[in-house]
Coordinates of C-alpha atoms and ligand atoms in Angstrom, one line a residue:
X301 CA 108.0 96.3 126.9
X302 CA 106.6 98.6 124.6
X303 CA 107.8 101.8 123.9
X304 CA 105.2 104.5 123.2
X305 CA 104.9 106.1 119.6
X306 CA 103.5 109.4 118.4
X307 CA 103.2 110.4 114.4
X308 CA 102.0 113.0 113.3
X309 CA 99.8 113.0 109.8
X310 CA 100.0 116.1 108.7
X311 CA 97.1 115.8 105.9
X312 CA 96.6 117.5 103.7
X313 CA 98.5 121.0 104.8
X314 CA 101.4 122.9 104.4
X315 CA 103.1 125.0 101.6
X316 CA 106.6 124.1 101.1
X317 CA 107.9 126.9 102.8
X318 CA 105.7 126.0 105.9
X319 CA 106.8 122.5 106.2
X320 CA 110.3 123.6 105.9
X321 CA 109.7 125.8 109.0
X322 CA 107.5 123.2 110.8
X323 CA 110.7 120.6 110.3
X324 CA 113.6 123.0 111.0
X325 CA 111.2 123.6 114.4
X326 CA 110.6 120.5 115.2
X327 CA 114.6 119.1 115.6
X328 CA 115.3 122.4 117.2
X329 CA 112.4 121.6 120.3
X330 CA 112.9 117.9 120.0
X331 CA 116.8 118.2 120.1
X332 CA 116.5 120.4 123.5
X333 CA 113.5 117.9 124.9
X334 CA 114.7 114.6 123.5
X335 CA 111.4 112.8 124.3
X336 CA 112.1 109.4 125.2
X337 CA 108.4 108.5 123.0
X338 CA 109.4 107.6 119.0
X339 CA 108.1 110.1 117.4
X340 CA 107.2 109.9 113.6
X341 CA 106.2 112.9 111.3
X342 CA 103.8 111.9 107.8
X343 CA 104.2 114.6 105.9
X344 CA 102.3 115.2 102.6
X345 CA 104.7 113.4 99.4
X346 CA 106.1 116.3 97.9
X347 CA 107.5 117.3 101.2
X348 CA 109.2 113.9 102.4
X349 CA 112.6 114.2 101.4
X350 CA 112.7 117.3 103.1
X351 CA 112.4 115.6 106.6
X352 CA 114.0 112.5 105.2
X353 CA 116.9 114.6 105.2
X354 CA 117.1 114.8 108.7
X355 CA 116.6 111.6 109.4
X356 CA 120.0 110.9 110.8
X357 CA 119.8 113.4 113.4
X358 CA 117.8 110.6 114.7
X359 CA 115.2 113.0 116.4
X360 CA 112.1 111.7 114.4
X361 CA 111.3 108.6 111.3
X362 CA 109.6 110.0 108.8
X363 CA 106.1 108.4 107.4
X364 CA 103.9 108.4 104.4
X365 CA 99.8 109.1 104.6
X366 CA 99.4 106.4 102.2
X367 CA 100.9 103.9 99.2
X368 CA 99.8 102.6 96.2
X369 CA 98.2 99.1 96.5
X370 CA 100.4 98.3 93.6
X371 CA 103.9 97.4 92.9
X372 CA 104.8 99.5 90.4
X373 CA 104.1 100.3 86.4
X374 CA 101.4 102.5 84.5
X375 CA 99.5 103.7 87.5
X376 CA 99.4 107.4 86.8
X377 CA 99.6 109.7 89.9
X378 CA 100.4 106.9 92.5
X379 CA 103.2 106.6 94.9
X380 CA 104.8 102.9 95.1
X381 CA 106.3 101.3 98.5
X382 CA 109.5 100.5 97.1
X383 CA 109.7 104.3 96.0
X384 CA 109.0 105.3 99.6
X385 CA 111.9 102.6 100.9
X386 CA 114.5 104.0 98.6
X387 CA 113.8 107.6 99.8
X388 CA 114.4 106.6 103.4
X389 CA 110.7 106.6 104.3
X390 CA 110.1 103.8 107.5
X391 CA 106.1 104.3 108.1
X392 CA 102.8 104.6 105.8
X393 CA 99.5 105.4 107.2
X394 CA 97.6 102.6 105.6
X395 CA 93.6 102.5 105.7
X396 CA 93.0 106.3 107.6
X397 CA 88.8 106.9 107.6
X398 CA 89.8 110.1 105.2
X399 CA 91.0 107.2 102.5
X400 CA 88.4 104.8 103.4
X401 CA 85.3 107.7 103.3
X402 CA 86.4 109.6 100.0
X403 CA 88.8 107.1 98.0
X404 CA 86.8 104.1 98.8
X405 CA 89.6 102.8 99.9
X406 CA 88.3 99.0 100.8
X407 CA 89.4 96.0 102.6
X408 CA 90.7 93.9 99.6
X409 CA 92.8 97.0 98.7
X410 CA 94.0 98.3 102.2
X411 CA 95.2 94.1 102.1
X412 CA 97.1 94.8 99.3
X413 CA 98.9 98.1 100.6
X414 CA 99.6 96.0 103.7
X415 CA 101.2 93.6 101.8
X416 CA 102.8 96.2 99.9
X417 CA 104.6 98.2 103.0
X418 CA 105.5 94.9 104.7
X419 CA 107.3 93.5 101.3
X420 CA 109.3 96.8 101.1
X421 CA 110.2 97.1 104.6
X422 CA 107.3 99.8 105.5
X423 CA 106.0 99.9 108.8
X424 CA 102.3 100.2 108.2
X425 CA 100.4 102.2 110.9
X426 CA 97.0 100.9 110.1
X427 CA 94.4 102.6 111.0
X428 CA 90.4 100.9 112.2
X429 CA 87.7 102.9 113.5
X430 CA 83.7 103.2 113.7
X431 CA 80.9 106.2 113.2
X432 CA 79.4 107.3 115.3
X433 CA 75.7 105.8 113.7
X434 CA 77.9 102.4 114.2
X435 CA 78.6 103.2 118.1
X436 CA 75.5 104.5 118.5
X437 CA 73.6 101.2 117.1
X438 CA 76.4 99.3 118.8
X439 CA 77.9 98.0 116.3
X440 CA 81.3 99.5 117.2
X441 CA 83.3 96.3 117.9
X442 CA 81.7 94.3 115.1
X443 CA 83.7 97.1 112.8
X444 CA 86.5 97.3 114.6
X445 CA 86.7 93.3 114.4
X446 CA 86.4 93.8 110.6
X447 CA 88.6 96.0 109.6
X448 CA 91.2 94.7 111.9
X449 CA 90.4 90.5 110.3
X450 CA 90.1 91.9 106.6
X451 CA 93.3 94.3 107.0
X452 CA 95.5 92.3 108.6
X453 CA 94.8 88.7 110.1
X454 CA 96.1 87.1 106.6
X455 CA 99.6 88.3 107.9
X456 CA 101.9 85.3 109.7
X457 CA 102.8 86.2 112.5
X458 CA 106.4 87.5 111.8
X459 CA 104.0 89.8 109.1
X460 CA 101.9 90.9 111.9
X461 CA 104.7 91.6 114.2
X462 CA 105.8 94.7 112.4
X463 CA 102.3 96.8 112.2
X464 CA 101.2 99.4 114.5
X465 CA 97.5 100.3 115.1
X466 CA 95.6 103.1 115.0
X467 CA 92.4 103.0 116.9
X468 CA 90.7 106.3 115.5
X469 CA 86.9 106.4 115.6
X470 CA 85.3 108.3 113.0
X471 CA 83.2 110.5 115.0
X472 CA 86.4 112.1 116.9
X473 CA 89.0 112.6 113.8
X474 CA 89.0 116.4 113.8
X475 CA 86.0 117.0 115.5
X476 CA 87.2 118.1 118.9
X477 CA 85.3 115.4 120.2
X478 CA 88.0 112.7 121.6
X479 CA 86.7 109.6 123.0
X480 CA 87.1 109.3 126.7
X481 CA 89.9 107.7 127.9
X482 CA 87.4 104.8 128.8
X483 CA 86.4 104.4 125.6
X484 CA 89.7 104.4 124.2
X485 CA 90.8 101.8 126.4
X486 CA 88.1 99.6 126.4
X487 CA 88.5 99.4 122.4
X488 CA 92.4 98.9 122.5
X489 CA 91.6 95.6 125.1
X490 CA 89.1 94.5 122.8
X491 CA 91.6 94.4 119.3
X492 CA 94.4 92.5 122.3
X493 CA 92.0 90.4 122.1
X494 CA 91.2 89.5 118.8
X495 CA 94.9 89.5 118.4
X496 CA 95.4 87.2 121.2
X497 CA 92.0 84.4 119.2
X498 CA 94.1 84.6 116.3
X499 CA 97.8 84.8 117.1
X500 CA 98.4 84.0 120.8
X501 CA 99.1 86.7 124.1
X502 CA 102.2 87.1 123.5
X503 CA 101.8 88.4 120.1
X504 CA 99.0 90.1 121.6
X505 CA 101.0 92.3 124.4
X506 CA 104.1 93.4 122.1
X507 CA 101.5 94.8 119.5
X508 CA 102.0 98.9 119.4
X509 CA 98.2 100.3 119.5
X510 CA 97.8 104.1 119.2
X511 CA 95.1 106.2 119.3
X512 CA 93.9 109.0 117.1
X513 CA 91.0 111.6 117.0
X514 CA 91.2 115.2 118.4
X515 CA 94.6 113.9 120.8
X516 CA 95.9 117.2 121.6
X517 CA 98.0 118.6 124.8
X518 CA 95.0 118.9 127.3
X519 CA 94.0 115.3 126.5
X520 CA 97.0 113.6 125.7
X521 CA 98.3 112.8 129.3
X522 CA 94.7 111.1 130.3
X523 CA 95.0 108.7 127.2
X524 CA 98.5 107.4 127.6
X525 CA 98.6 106.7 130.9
X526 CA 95.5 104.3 129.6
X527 CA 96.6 100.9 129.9
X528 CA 97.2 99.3 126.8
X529 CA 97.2 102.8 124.4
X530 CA 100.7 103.1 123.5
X531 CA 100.9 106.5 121.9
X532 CA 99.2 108.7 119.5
X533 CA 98.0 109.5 115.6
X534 CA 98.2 113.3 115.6
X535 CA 96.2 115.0 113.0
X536 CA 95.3 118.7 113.6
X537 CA 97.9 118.9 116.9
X538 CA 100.8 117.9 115.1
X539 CA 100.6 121.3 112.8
X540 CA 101.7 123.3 116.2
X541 CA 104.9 122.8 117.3
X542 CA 104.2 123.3 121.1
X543 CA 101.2 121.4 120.6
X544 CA 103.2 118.4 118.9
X545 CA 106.5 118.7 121.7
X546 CA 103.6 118.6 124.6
X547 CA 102.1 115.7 123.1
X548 CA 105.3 113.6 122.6
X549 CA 106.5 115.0 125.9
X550 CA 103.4 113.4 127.3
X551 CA 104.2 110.1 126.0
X552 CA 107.0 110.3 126.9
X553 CA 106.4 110.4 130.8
X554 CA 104.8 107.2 131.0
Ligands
LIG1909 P1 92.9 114.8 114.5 O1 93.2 113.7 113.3 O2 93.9 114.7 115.5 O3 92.9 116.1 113.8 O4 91.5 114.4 115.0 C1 93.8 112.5 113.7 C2 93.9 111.6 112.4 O5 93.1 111.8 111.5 O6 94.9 110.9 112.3

């Protein structure tokens, strides 16, 4: 049975200050709702330990938005998995669009995060997802198949046992445009079955899937109850308290 998730990837936002206040809110309204959902928060680095701190509360895990692809060593301005692990970090957001689109962040290197998170004990919430130009010619599966081989179908399956997915397409990250719930479902059967070609069903049907792009409280309800969408990647929604609780509360009544 899987348990749904919802994480929240704060981005790029925040001053200290306001994180310090988003967090201190967040365990107050999470400690009154308890959500029965798992609910993650990715803040930006410098602001980890400050909800790493909290962590045995046991209200929320606490992930990172991304890792180096390397061990560690003379790589000026990067962040390292096994630093992560000894802060108390449990999740990275491996492969998000925003990495892919302005880091060019490719498949050999979002391999080698993989890699990375799994050898230090990260739970990588990797993210896949088309443009729109690449749903509109159709070719929205063919990248989804893709990313999810290139990304992750090296991985035995012990490996691929411990990675979530994020189905985000492109065209709704931000946008206010979400895909349907249709959509959203049809694409989370389709990577069940790639899963299933290259592991087996079983594999297949304990794999977490989430979805991401424009989730928020009006929406969220429709999605989860989709068969086969076990949670949420929050971007823009998880900034608001209210909006966040709502979310997670949604998840959690399925
Ligand atoms: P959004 O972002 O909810 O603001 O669309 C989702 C994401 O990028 O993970």
């Amino acid at each position: 049975m899987r348990r749904k998730i919802v994480a929240g990837n704060w981005k790029m936002n925040l001053s200290f200050t306001d994180a310090e206040d988003l967090i201190n809110d967040l365990l107050d309204t999470l400690d009154e709702e308890k959500p029965t959902a798992e609910v993650i928060i990715c803040p930006p680095y410098p602001y980890l330990e400050l909800a790493t701190d909290y962590m045995e509360e046991n209200l929320f895990k606490v992930g990172a938005q991304n890792i180096s692809s390397f061990g560690a060593g003379a790589y000026t301005g990067e962040v390292s998995a096994s630093m992560l692990k000894s802060m108390d970090v449990t999740h990275c957001i491996i492969g998000h669009s925003e990495r892919r689109k302005y880091f060019n962040e490719d498949d050999k290197m979002l391999t080698a995060k993989v890699n990375q998170a799994l050898a230090h004990q990260l739970t990588p919430i990797f993210c896949v997802g088309e443009s729109l130009p690449e749903r509109e010619a159709g070719k929205d599966k063919e990248v989804v198949r893709r990313q999810v081989r290139h990304g992750l179908f090296h991985l035995d399956t012990v490996e691929f046992a411990r990675v979530v997915i994020a189905y985000e397409p492109v065209w709704a990250i931000g946008t206010g445009m979400t895909a349907t719930p249709e959509q959203a479902k049809d694409m989370h059967a389709y990577i069940r079955t790639l899963i299933a070609e290259r592991y087996d069903e079983k594999v297949a049907e304990e794999t977490m899937i989430l979805y991401g792009g424009s989730c928020n409280s009006e929406n969220a309800a429709d999605l989860f109850s989709q068969e086969g969408i076990d949670g949420g990647l929050i971007g823009g929604a998880s900034l608001k308290v209210d909006e966040f609780i709502s979310i997670c509360k949604q998840a959690s009544a399925k």
